[in-house]
Short mmCIF file of C-alpha atoms in Angstrom, two decimals:
data_model
loop_
_atom_site.label_atom_id
_atom_site.label_comp_id
_atom_site.label_asym_id
_atom_site.label_seq_id
_atom_site.Cartn_x
_atom_site.Cartn_y
_atom_site.Cartn_z
CA MET A 1 0.03 0.06 0.04
CA GLN A 2 2.84 2.41 0.98
CA GLN A 3 4.37 1.60 -2.44
CA VAL A 4 1.22 2.57 -4.34
CA GLU A 5 1.03 5.86 -2.67
CA THR A 6 4.61 6.53 -3.62
CA GLN A 7 3.94 5.63 -7.27
CA LEU A 8 0.90 7.78 -7.28
CA ASP A 9 2.79 10.70 -5.98
CA THR A 10 5.50 10.26 -8.58
CA LEU A 11 2.93 10.14 -11.39
CA LYS A 12 1.03 13.17 -10.03
CA SER A 13 4.23 15.27 -10.00
CA GLN A 14 5.24 14.07 -13.57
CA MET A 15 1.75 15.07 -14.65
CA GLU A 16 2.04 18.50 -13.31
CA ALA A 17 5.34 19.00 -14.92
CA ILE A 18 3.96 17.94 -18.32
CA GLN A 19 0.83 20.21 -17.73
CA GLY A 20 3.15 23.15 -16.90
CA HIS A 21 5.14 22.66 -20.10
CA SER A 22 2.35 21.99 -22.54
CA PRO A 23 1.77 24.92 -24.95
CA GLU A 24 -1.21 27.19 -24.60
CA ASN A 25 -3.99 27.36 -27.21
CA LYS A 26 -2.02 30.45 -28.64
CA LEU A 27 -0.62 31.66 -32.03
CA ALA A 28 2.58 33.80 -32.02
CA MET A 29 3.47 35.58 -35.24
CA VAL A 30 6.42 37.72 -36.44
CA VAL A 31 5.26 40.29 -38.88
CA PHE A 32 8.70 41.23 -40.61
CA SER A 33 8.04 42.19 -44.05
CA GLY A 34 5.37 44.73 -43.92
CA GLU A 35 4.07 44.37 -47.39
CA MET A 36 0.36 44.63 -48.10
CA ASP A 37 -0.25 41.13 -49.17
CA LYS A 38 1.81 39.56 -46.24
CA VAL A 39 0.32 41.91 -43.63
CA LEU A 40 -3.10 40.92 -44.86
CA ALA A 41 -2.36 37.26 -44.70
CA SER A 42 -1.01 37.81 -41.08
CA LEU A 43 -4.32 39.70 -40.12
CA VAL A 44 -6.55 37.00 -41.85
CA ILE A 45 -4.66 34.17 -39.88
CA ALA A 46 -4.90 36.33 -36.68
CA THR A 47 -8.57 37.05 -36.62
CA GLY A 48 -9.34 33.70 -37.85
CA ALA A 49 -7.37 32.13 -34.99
CA VAL A 50 -9.23 34.35 -32.44
CA ALA A 51 -12.51 33.31 -33.96
CA MET A 52 -11.54 29.72 -33.33
CA GLY A 53 -10.75 30.39 -29.60
CA MET A 54 -7.10 30.88 -29.84
CA ASP A 55 -5.04 33.77 -28.08
CA VAL A 56 -2.99 35.69 -30.71
CA VAL A 57 0.10 37.83 -30.28
CA MET A 58 1.60 39.57 -33.33
CA PHE A 59 5.19 40.94 -33.23
CA PHE A 60 5.71 43.65 -35.75
CA THR A 61 9.49 44.13 -36.55
CA PHE A 62 11.68 45.67 -39.10
CA TRP A 63 9.65 46.50 -42.26
CA GLY A 64 6.48 45.47 -40.37
CA THR A 65 7.11 48.43 -37.88
CA PRO A 66 6.05 51.41 -40.14
CA VAL A 67 2.74 49.58 -40.87
CA LEU A 68 1.66 50.59 -37.33
CA ARG A 69 2.31 54.16 -37.84
CA ASP A 70 -0.65 56.47 -37.69
CA LYS A 71 -0.82 58.29 -40.95
CA ASP A 72 -2.33 61.43 -39.19
CA LYS A 73 0.19 61.77 -36.48
CA THR A 74 3.37 63.74 -36.81
CA VAL A 75 6.17 63.99 -34.39
CA GLY A 76 9.11 66.40 -34.32
CA GLY A 77 12.47 66.19 -32.76
CA LYS A 78 13.93 63.62 -35.08
CA ASP A 79 17.36 63.55 -36.43
CA LEU A 80 18.35 63.59 -40.10
CA MET A 81 18.33 59.70 -40.44
CA GLY A 82 15.01 59.55 -38.56
CA ASN A 83 13.38 62.12 -40.90
CA MET A 84 14.76 60.24 -43.91
CA PHE A 85 13.49 56.83 -42.77
CA GLY A 86 10.18 58.50 -41.67
CA ALA A 87 9.73 59.87 -45.26
CA MET A 88 10.84 56.86 -47.13
CA LEU A 89 8.94 54.15 -45.28
CA PRO A 90 5.19 53.63 -45.61
CA LYS A 91 3.18 55.63 -43.27
CA GLY A 92 0.52 53.24 -41.96
CA ALA A 93 -1.42 50.38 -43.33
CA SER A 94 -3.00 52.40 -46.10
CA ASN A 95 0.38 53.01 -47.74
CA VAL A 96 1.93 49.62 -47.99
CA LYS A 97 2.64 47.95 -51.29
CA LEU A 98 2.40 44.38 -52.68
CA SER A 99 5.46 42.28 -52.40
CA GLN A 100 5.01 41.09 -56.01
CA MET A 101 3.46 42.69 -59.09
CA ASN A 102 3.38 46.11 -57.46
CA MET A 103 4.21 47.55 -60.94
CA GLY A 104 4.93 51.10 -59.78
CA GLY A 105 1.79 51.05 -57.60
CA VAL A 106 -0.64 49.86 -60.38
CA GLY A 107 -0.79 46.36 -59.09
CA THR A 108 -1.33 47.59 -55.49
CA THR A 109 -4.20 49.85 -56.63
CA MET A 110 -5.76 46.98 -58.72
CA MET A 111 -5.64 44.64 -55.72
CA LYS A 112 -7.24 47.20 -53.49
CA SER A 113 -10.20 47.68 -55.87
CA LEU A 114 -10.50 44.01 -56.30
CA MET A 115 -10.51 43.37 -52.55
CA LYS A 116 -13.39 46.07 -52.23
CA LYS A 117 -15.38 44.43 -55.07
CA LYS A 118 -14.97 40.96 -53.62
CA ASN A 119 -15.87 42.13 -50.05
CA VAL A 120 -12.36 41.28 -48.65
CA ALA A 121 -11.78 43.72 -45.71
CA SER A 122 -8.97 46.33 -46.23
CA LEU A 123 -5.97 46.46 -43.94
CA GLU A 124 -7.51 49.14 -41.91
CA GLU A 125 -10.58 47.31 -41.41
CA MET A 126 -8.64 44.16 -40.43
CA PHE A 127 -6.76 46.10 -37.77
CA ALA A 128 -9.94 47.42 -36.39
CA LEU A 129 -11.47 43.83 -36.37
CA ALA A 130 -8.24 42.56 -34.77
CA GLU A 131 -8.53 45.22 -32.08
CA GLU A 132 -12.10 44.25 -31.31
CA LEU A 133 -11.33 40.61 -31.12
CA GLY A 134 -8.52 41.26 -28.72
CA VAL A 135 -5.48 40.35 -30.86
CA ARG A 136 -2.38 41.49 -28.99
CA MET A 137 0.11 43.53 -31.05
CA VAL A 138 3.81 44.22 -29.89
CA ILE A 139 6.17 46.51 -31.67
CA CYS A 140 9.79 45.78 -31.71
CA GLU A 141 11.62 48.41 -29.90
CA MET A 142 14.88 47.77 -31.58
CA SER A 143 13.31 48.27 -34.93
CA MET A 144 11.65 51.49 -33.80
CA ASP A 145 15.05 52.72 -32.37
CA LEU A 146 16.81 51.92 -35.68
CA MET A 147 14.18 53.54 -37.87
CA GLY A 148 13.87 56.48 -35.46
CA PHE A 149 10.11 55.89 -34.83
CA LYS A 150 8.48 57.21 -31.59
CA ARG A 151 5.81 55.73 -29.64
CA GLU A 152 3.58 58.89 -30.04
CA GLU A 153 3.39 58.36 -33.91
CA MET A 154 1.97 54.75 -33.62
CA ILE A 155 -1.72 53.90 -34.18
CA ASN A 156 -4.19 54.03 -31.36
CA TYR A 157 -4.61 50.26 -30.66
CA GLN A 158 -5.93 49.04 -27.44
CA ASN A 159 -3.21 47.16 -25.56
CA LEU A 160 -0.61 48.00 -28.01
CA GLU A 161 2.76 46.77 -26.36
CA PHE A 162 6.38 47.56 -26.88
CA GLY A 163 9.17 44.90 -26.47
CA GLY A 164 12.09 42.98 -27.78
CA VAL A 165 12.98 39.52 -28.88
CA ALA A 166 12.70 38.16 -25.31
CA LYS A 167 9.04 38.99 -25.33
CA PHE A 168 8.53 37.15 -28.74
CA LEU A 169 10.36 33.95 -27.54
CA GLU A 170 8.41 33.97 -24.25
CA GLU A 171 5.06 33.96 -26.16
CA ALA A 172 6.39 31.63 -28.96
CA GLY A 173 7.64 29.14 -26.41
CA THR A 174 4.22 28.76 -24.83
CA SER A 175 2.40 28.74 -28.20
CA LYS A 176 1.01 25.88 -30.28
CA VAL A 177 1.73 27.66 -33.52
CA GLN A 178 4.47 30.01 -34.52
CA LEU A 179 4.90 31.65 -38.01
CA PHE A 180 7.35 34.10 -39.46
CA ILE A 181 5.62 36.19 -42.01
CA MET B 1 -8.25 1.94 -1.10
CA GLN B 2 -11.12 3.98 -2.08
CA GLN B 3 -8.82 7.00 -2.06
CA VAL B 4 -6.25 5.33 -4.32
CA GLU B 5 -9.00 4.54 -6.86
CA THR B 6 -10.10 8.12 -6.83
CA GLN B 7 -6.56 9.34 -7.47
CA LEU B 8 -6.10 6.84 -10.22
CA ASP B 9 -9.20 8.09 -11.99
CA THR B 10 -8.06 11.70 -11.71
CA LEU B 11 -4.71 10.76 -13.15
CA LYS B 12 -6.31 8.75 -16.00
CA SER B 13 -8.53 11.60 -17.07
CA GLN B 14 -5.69 14.10 -16.92
CA MET B 15 -3.68 11.78 -19.05
CA GLU B 16 -6.48 11.56 -21.54
CA ALA B 17 -6.81 15.26 -21.70
CA ILE B 18 -3.10 15.56 -22.38
CA GLN B 19 -3.25 12.89 -25.05
CA GLY B 20 -6.13 14.60 -26.62
CA HIS B 21 -4.14 17.80 -26.99
CA SER B 22 -0.77 16.51 -27.83
CA PRO B 23 0.23 17.31 -31.48
CA GLU B 24 0.18 14.78 -34.14
CA ASN B 25 3.25 13.77 -36.25
CA LYS B 26 2.35 16.24 -38.78
CA LEU B 27 3.65 19.23 -40.62
CA ALA B 28 1.47 22.15 -41.81
CA MET B 29 2.93 24.77 -44.30
CA VAL B 30 1.58 27.90 -45.84
CA VAL B 31 2.92 28.33 -49.39
CA PHE B 32 2.44 32.03 -49.74
CA SER B 33 5.02 33.42 -52.15
CA GLY B 34 4.77 31.14 -55.13
CA GLU B 35 8.26 31.72 -56.32
CA MET B 36 10.33 28.84 -57.97
CA ASP B 37 12.92 28.64 -55.08
CA LYS B 38 10.48 28.87 -52.11
CA VAL B 39 8.05 26.31 -53.79
CA LEU B 40 11.05 24.00 -54.41
CA ALA B 41 11.92 24.42 -50.68
CA SER B 42 8.45 23.64 -49.66
CA LEU B 43 8.19 20.54 -51.58
CA VAL B 44 11.50 19.24 -50.62
CA ILE B 45 10.49 19.65 -46.91
CA ALA B 46 7.09 18.12 -47.61
CA THR B 47 8.35 15.04 -49.37
CA GLY B 48 11.28 14.71 -46.89
CA ALA B 49 8.64 14.76 -44.05
CA VAL B 50 6.54 12.17 -45.58
CA ALA B 51 9.53 9.92 -46.05
CA MET B 52 10.26 10.29 -42.38
CA GLY B 53 6.68 9.27 -41.43
CA MET B 54 4.98 12.47 -40.92
CA ASP B 55 1.64 13.58 -42.42
CA VAL B 56 1.83 16.77 -44.47
CA VAL B 57 -0.44 19.51 -45.36
CA MET B 58 0.32 22.36 -47.64
CA PHE B 59 -1.88 25.53 -48.02
CA PHE B 60 -1.42 27.33 -51.25
CA THR B 61 -2.56 31.03 -50.74
CA PHE B 62 -2.00 34.19 -52.47
CA TRP B 63 0.89 34.03 -54.99
CA GLY B 64 1.20 30.31 -54.11
CA THR B 65 -2.29 29.80 -55.84
CA PRO B 66 -1.33 30.20 -59.49
CA VAL B 67 1.34 27.70 -59.21
CA LEU B 68 -1.28 25.07 -58.87
CA ARG B 69 -2.93 26.03 -62.16
CA ASP B 70 -2.79 23.62 -64.91
CA LYS B 71 -0.99 25.05 -67.90
CA ASP B 72 -3.05 23.17 -70.21
CA LYS B 73 -6.43 23.94 -69.01
CA THR B 74 -8.31 27.01 -70.16
CA VAL B 75 -11.64 28.22 -68.67
CA GLY B 76 -13.94 30.94 -69.99
CA GLY B 77 -16.48 33.11 -68.38
CA LYS B 78 -14.14 35.23 -66.46
CA ASP B 79 -14.54 39.07 -66.00
CA LEU B 80 -11.98 41.70 -67.05
CA MET B 81 -9.98 41.52 -63.88
CA GLY B 82 -9.98 37.69 -63.76
CA ASN B 83 -8.70 37.59 -67.39
CA MET B 84 -6.01 40.30 -66.47
CA PHE B 85 -4.86 38.30 -63.46
CA GLY B 86 -4.97 35.08 -65.37
CA ALA B 87 -2.64 36.49 -67.91
CA MET B 88 -0.26 38.19 -65.56
CA LEU B 89 0.36 35.52 -62.97
CA PRO B 90 2.43 32.31 -63.74
CA LYS B 91 0.39 29.51 -65.19
CA GLY B 92 1.54 26.47 -63.31
CA ALA B 93 4.77 25.24 -61.77
CA SER B 94 6.81 25.41 -64.99
CA ASN B 95 6.33 29.21 -65.21
CA VAL B 96 7.33 30.41 -61.88
CA LYS B 97 10.42 32.63 -61.38
CA LEU B 98 13.21 32.82 -58.81
CA SER B 99 12.65 35.24 -55.82
CA GLN B 100 16.18 36.59 -56.24
CA MET B 101 18.53 36.81 -59.26
CA ASN B 102 15.81 36.27 -61.74
CA MET B 103 17.52 38.82 -64.07
CA GLY B 104 14.80 39.01 -66.51
CA GLY B 105 14.47 35.21 -66.59
CA VAL B 106 18.11 34.35 -67.30
CA GLY B 107 18.72 33.42 -63.62
CA THR B 108 15.57 31.22 -63.53
CA THR B 109 16.67 29.45 -66.76
CA MET B 110 20.27 28.97 -65.36
CA MET B 111 18.78 27.42 -62.20
CA LYS B 112 16.62 25.09 -64.08
CA SER B 113 19.47 23.83 -66.20
CA LEU B 114 21.61 23.52 -63.11
CA MET B 115 18.98 21.55 -61.22
CA LYS B 116 18.73 19.19 -64.29
CA LYS B 117 22.51 18.77 -64.33
CA LYS B 118 22.67 18.10 -60.49
CA ASN B 119 19.85 15.65 -60.78
CA VAL B 120 17.54 17.81 -58.56
CA ALA B 121 13.96 17.14 -59.42
CA SER B 122 12.02 19.88 -61.22
CA LEU B 123 8.91 21.48 -59.65
CA GLU B 124 6.68 19.41 -61.88
CA GLU B 125 8.44 16.24 -60.73
CA MET B 126 8.36 17.18 -57.13
CA PHE B 127 4.53 17.72 -57.41
CA ALA B 128 4.11 14.29 -58.87
CA LEU B 129 6.38 12.79 -56.15
CA ALA B 130 4.29 14.63 -53.51
CA GLU B 131 1.04 13.25 -55.00
CA GLU B 132 2.56 9.78 -54.93
CA LEU B 133 3.69 10.14 -51.21
CA GLY B 134 0.15 11.50 -50.27
CA VAL B 135 1.16 15.00 -49.31
CA ARG B 136 -2.12 16.85 -48.93
CA MET B 137 -2.63 20.10 -50.72
CA VAL B 138 -5.24 22.76 -50.07
CA ILE B 139 -5.89 25.88 -52.14
CA CYS B 140 -7.14 28.99 -50.45
CA GLU B 141 -10.51 29.79 -51.64
CA MET B 142 -10.32 33.59 -50.78
CA SER B 143 -7.09 33.83 -53.00
CA MET B 144 -8.77 31.97 -55.75
CA ASP B 145 -11.74 34.29 -55.53
CA LEU B 146 -9.77 37.48 -55.42
CA MET B 147 -7.53 36.35 -58.47
CA GLY B 148 -10.66 35.10 -60.40
CA PHE B 149 -9.34 31.45 -60.54
CA LYS B 150 -11.80 28.59 -61.00
CA ARG B 151 -11.49 25.00 -59.70
CA GLU B 152 -11.52 23.67 -63.19
CA GLU B 153 -8.28 25.18 -64.19
CA MET B 154 -6.30 23.74 -61.38
CA ILE B 155 -3.95 20.76 -61.63
CA ASN B 156 -5.12 17.15 -61.48
CA TYR B 157 -3.92 16.19 -57.95
CA GLN B 158 -5.45 13.42 -55.99
CA ASN B 159 -7.32 14.77 -52.90
CA LEU B 160 -6.73 18.40 -53.85
CA GLU B 161 -8.82 20.30 -51.29
CA PHE B 162 -10.27 23.86 -51.15
CA GLY B 163 -10.56 25.73 -48.00
CA GLY B 164 -10.07 28.80 -45.90
CA VAL B 165 -8.00 30.06 -42.97
CA ALA B 166 -10.00 27.95 -40.54
CA LYS B 167 -8.89 24.74 -42.34
CA PHE B 168 -5.18 25.92 -42.05
CA LEU B 169 -5.57 26.64 -38.28
CA GLU B 170 -7.15 23.37 -37.53
CA GLU B 171 -4.32 21.59 -39.12
CA ALA B 172 -1.62 23.81 -37.76
CA GLY B 173 -3.09 23.64 -34.22
CA THR B 174 -2.64 19.79 -34.26
CA SER B 175 0.69 19.82 -36.01
CA LYS B 176 4.18 19.39 -34.56
CA VAL B 177 5.69 21.69 -37.00
CA GLN B 178 4.36 24.77 -38.84
CA LEU B 179 6.04 26.91 -41.51
CA PHE B 180 5.09 30.11 -43.56
CA ILE B 181 7.05 29.95 -46.75
CA MET C 1 -4.86 -4.60 -5.26
CA GLN C 2 -3.85 -6.40 -8.33
CA GLN C 3 -6.05 -4.18 -10.38
CA VAL C 4 -4.43 -1.02 -8.95
CA GLU C 5 -0.94 -2.27 -9.84
CA THR C 6 -2.05 -2.87 -13.34
CA GLN C 7 -3.68 0.60 -13.69
CA LEU C 8 -0.52 2.26 -12.32
CA ASP C 9 1.70 0.34 -14.84
CA THR C 10 -0.47 1.59 -17.58
CA LEU C 11 -0.29 5.12 -16.39
CA LYS C 12 3.23 4.84 -16.11
CA SER C 13 3.90 3.72 -19.56
CA GLN C 14 1.43 6.32 -21.04
CA MET C 15 3.38 8.94 -19.14
CA GLU C 16 6.69 7.74 -20.54
CA ALA C 17 5.30 7.75 -24.09
CA ILE C 18 4.25 11.42 -23.60
CA GLN C 19 7.58 12.49 -22.07
CA GLY C 20 9.28 10.72 -24.96
CA HIS C 21 7.25 12.83 -27.47
CA SER C 22 7.23 16.11 -25.75
CA PRO C 23 9.40 18.77 -27.48
CA GLU C 24 12.71 19.85 -26.19
CA ASN C 25 13.28 23.58 -25.18
CA LYS C 26 14.70 24.08 -28.76
CA LEU C 27 14.32 26.43 -31.58
CA ALA C 28 14.87 25.32 -35.21
CA MET C 29 15.08 27.92 -37.96
CA VAL C 30 15.46 27.77 -41.64
CA VAL C 31 17.41 30.68 -43.02
CA PHE C 32 16.40 30.74 -46.58
CA SER C 33 16.56 34.23 -48.08
CA GLY C 34 20.00 35.27 -47.07
CA GLU C 35 19.24 39.09 -47.07
CA MET C 36 20.87 41.29 -44.44
CA ASP C 37 17.70 42.25 -42.69
CA LYS C 38 16.42 38.66 -42.47
CA VAL C 39 19.73 37.25 -41.53
CA LEU C 40 19.91 39.81 -38.76
CA ALA C 41 16.45 38.99 -37.51
CA SER C 42 17.32 35.29 -37.58
CA LEU C 43 20.51 35.86 -35.46
CA VAL C 44 18.83 38.28 -33.03
CA ILE C 45 16.25 35.48 -32.45
CA ALA C 46 18.79 32.77 -32.21
CA THR C 47 21.21 34.57 -29.69
CA GLY C 48 18.05 35.77 -27.77
CA ALA C 49 16.86 32.26 -27.58
CA VAL C 50 20.10 30.86 -26.24
CA ALA C 51 20.21 33.57 -23.66
CA MET C 52 16.91 32.32 -22.44
CA GLY C 53 18.12 28.85 -22.04
CA MET C 54 16.94 27.35 -25.36
CA ASP C 55 18.98 25.21 -27.79
CA VAL C 56 19.16 26.73 -31.19
CA VAL C 57 19.65 25.09 -34.54
CA MET C 58 19.96 27.32 -37.71
CA PHE C 59 19.63 25.74 -41.22
CA PHE C 60 21.15 27.82 -43.98
CA THR C 61 19.65 26.82 -47.23
CA PHE C 62 19.49 28.28 -50.75
CA TRP C 63 20.24 32.07 -50.67
CA GLY C 64 21.09 31.66 -47.06
CA THR C 65 24.11 29.37 -47.99
CA PRO C 66 26.39 32.08 -49.39
CA VAL C 67 26.13 34.10 -46.36
CA LEU C 68 28.25 31.36 -44.64
CA ARG C 69 31.05 31.82 -47.04
CA ASP C 70 34.27 33.21 -45.88
CA LYS C 71 35.22 36.35 -47.73
CA ASP C 72 38.91 35.63 -47.52
CA LYS C 73 38.87 32.02 -48.64
CA THR C 74 39.22 31.19 -52.34
CA VAL C 75 38.85 27.65 -53.77
CA GLY C 76 39.70 26.49 -57.23
CA GLY C 77 38.66 23.70 -59.30
CA LYS C 78 35.15 24.86 -59.98
CA ASP C 79 33.22 24.36 -63.24
CA LEU C 80 31.96 27.38 -65.27
CA MET C 81 28.49 27.43 -63.48
CA GLY C 82 30.21 27.22 -60.07
CA ASN C 83 32.46 30.11 -60.93
CA MET C 84 29.56 32.17 -62.11
CA PHE C 85 27.36 31.55 -59.09
CA GLY C 86 30.41 32.12 -56.89
CA ALA C 87 30.89 35.60 -58.45
CA MET C 88 27.42 36.67 -58.59
CA LEU C 89 26.25 35.58 -55.05
CA PRO C 90 27.32 37.64 -51.92
CA LYS C 91 30.63 36.34 -50.35
CA GLY C 92 29.93 36.26 -46.69
CA ALA C 93 27.90 38.19 -44.18
CA SER C 94 29.44 41.61 -44.96
CA ASN C 95 28.27 41.56 -48.58
CA VAL C 96 24.53 40.86 -48.17
CA LYS C 97 21.90 43.45 -49.13
CA LEU C 98 18.60 44.53 -47.51
CA SER C 99 15.46 42.78 -48.86
CA GLN C 100 13.74 46.06 -49.35
CA MET C 101 14.82 49.62 -49.92
CA ASN C 102 18.40 48.48 -51.11
CA MET C 103 18.31 51.24 -53.67
CA GLY C 104 21.37 50.09 -55.59
CA GLY C 105 23.35 49.60 -52.35
CA VAL C 106 22.56 53.07 -50.72
CA GLY C 107 19.86 51.71 -48.44
CA THR C 108 22.14 48.80 -47.23
CA THR C 109 24.93 51.25 -46.41
CA MET C 110 22.57 53.58 -44.70
CA MET C 111 21.26 50.72 -42.56
CA LYS C 112 24.80 49.63 -41.70
CA SER C 113 25.90 53.16 -40.53
CA LEU C 114 22.53 53.37 -38.63
CA MET C 115 23.18 50.11 -36.87
CA LYS C 116 26.75 51.28 -35.78
CA LYS C 117 25.41 54.47 -34.50
CA LYS C 118 22.61 52.79 -32.54
CA ASN C 119 24.98 50.21 -31.12
CA VAL C 120 23.19 47.27 -33.00
CA ALA C 121 25.72 44.48 -33.67
CA SER C 122 26.78 43.85 -37.25
CA LEU C 123 26.15 40.55 -38.90
CA GLU C 124 29.71 39.48 -38.46
CA GLU C 125 29.54 40.35 -34.79
CA MET C 126 26.32 38.49 -34.39
CA PHE C 127 27.90 35.28 -35.91
CA ALA C 128 30.75 35.64 -33.52
CA LEU C 129 28.35 36.03 -30.64
CA ALA C 130 26.28 33.02 -31.94
CA GLU C 131 29.28 30.94 -31.97
CA GLU C 132 30.35 31.98 -28.44
CA LEU C 133 26.70 31.13 -27.22
CA GLY C 134 26.76 27.71 -28.84
CA VAL C 135 24.15 28.30 -31.58
CA ARG C 136 24.43 25.27 -33.90
CA MET C 137 24.50 26.03 -37.65
CA VAL C 138 24.00 23.58 -40.48
CA ILE C 139 24.43 24.25 -44.09
CA CYS C 140 22.24 22.59 -46.66
CA GLU C 141 24.18 20.14 -48.77
CA MET C 142 21.79 20.27 -51.78
CA SER C 143 22.12 24.07 -51.93
CA MET C 144 25.91 23.88 -51.73
CA ASP C 145 25.93 21.46 -54.50
CA LEU C 146 23.53 23.44 -56.69
CA MET C 147 25.58 26.69 -56.27
CA GLY C 148 28.89 24.78 -56.55
CA PHE C 149 30.22 25.76 -53.05
CA LYS C 150 32.75 23.71 -51.44
CA ARG C 151 33.25 23.09 -47.57
CA GLU C 152 36.55 24.66 -47.65
CA GLU C 153 35.20 28.10 -48.62
CA MET C 154 32.83 28.25 -45.66
CA ILE C 155 33.56 30.29 -42.51
CA ASN C 156 35.42 28.95 -39.43
CA TYR C 157 32.60 28.19 -37.04
CA GLN C 158 32.78 25.73 -34.24
CA ASN C 159 30.64 22.86 -35.00
CA LEU C 160 29.42 23.87 -38.33
CA GLU C 161 27.53 20.99 -39.67
CA PHE C 162 26.57 19.84 -43.17
CA GLY C 163 23.23 18.12 -43.86
CA GLY C 164 19.99 17.78 -45.68
CA VAL C 165 16.35 18.22 -45.12
CA ALA C 166 16.19 15.13 -42.89
CA LYS C 167 18.38 16.83 -40.39
CA PHE C 168 16.18 19.87 -40.32
CA LEU C 169 13.09 17.77 -39.81
CA GLU C 170 14.55 15.74 -37.12
CA GLU C 171 15.41 18.92 -35.30
CA ALA C 172 12.23 20.70 -36.01
CA GLY C 173 10.13 17.68 -34.90
CA THR C 174 11.69 17.77 -31.49
CA SER C 175 11.60 21.68 -31.20
CA LYS C 176 9.16 23.82 -29.34
CA VAL C 177 9.50 26.65 -32.00
CA GLN C 178 10.02 26.56 -35.73
CA LEU C 179 10.41 29.35 -38.10
CA PHE C 180 11.14 29.80 -41.79
CA ILE C 181 12.85 32.98 -42.48
#
């Protein structure tokens, strides 16, 4: 009898260890490229995942960072490089281009009108939906620092977070699904 | 004794819960970009995974969609946009280009002749192998709708499926490995 | 009593099966694209993951392969194609370009000077750090063969390995996190 109790205790603690390590029903994505089609794909996956009961965290890094700028916000006090990057990079989701077949902007315009016609939500609408559904968004601080972006020029998004690679890895390590887009 | 039975029952149901949630020996891939080198990589990974005993599901979306068109099939009844996209996008795996060093097609041609010389299977041969090995392929319906593609113009591939983001997430959520290519 | 022992044994073997299948605290990455920004991202993630106690394996394939060439090593005995690829592809981490906004090299130079100014480590420094931290790197043999690269022209990196898709899948299948970059 004593022995059975001991075995039960061992099993119980092993079980707890497994439960402590098993991933959550969560999706962690890196949004690196910031192009219209890839951001659209990431948002379709993100909102779809929430609709299926998953938690979702999106990490916007490098070219993904300017997509989260608010096109109506302007901040001063930047140095030369900051001003140059600020001018050259797309200002917000309405200004991004296709990764292929952009054709000087014609392809992107065609795709936008096509999306409207086929009732596919625009990037701005997808961001609004993502916010409503509680998709968490994190902006990479190293990228912001590199490109000279300030927090004040980012979109108003509930629970917008700022963080580094450690934050991503923490989330990715406890997620069922991870994608680099 | 009674207590031991109760503890055993608790452990058993916890165990079943864990087994129900543990991922299958499966690989789920999104094939987004549709370029020759990336499609080749996805097919090498897919067929390699089946050879190692894994189940594989590939989701062709956005630029990946036209890769699954059959170059010998023509369908009518498309609107203007559908005809334009149909003409501009590559028709099938033999018409895709490299993502880098395409150089107006020269790079792609060089790569193809190099692959032949080095006995690396072509994309068409890789698709045939994938079919033989039972790799599942799903085409994104939203992408097909956007680009005006019809089911009748897709390649003959055993068990070719049509679906949306929910289908991908369902598979990804029960897979050991997920990749966005 | 007999019955309890049997149930305990069943539970124990189920537990062992689960423990045998549960992923290691490991990150497996495919570095496919070989562009400066993407390689930087992969190295930031890799070194960050080691710092958080994870094992990391990076698989350099296709355009990622030339990044691991040593710019000071030259090997002879290549055929025409090998010489052409050798000349056209970047020779090592100091010669790679941005995936976007390269602008004939101006963008890449700007980014490099910006990284220096903001104290972001260069690719070469990141590779040295990765080596020190014990990040494992594997070069895809099929890619090397295709592009005509030889082992002797690769960087000196402790425990540099050479392998194929099976090696990647083996690592990915036992990893918590997988990314295709």
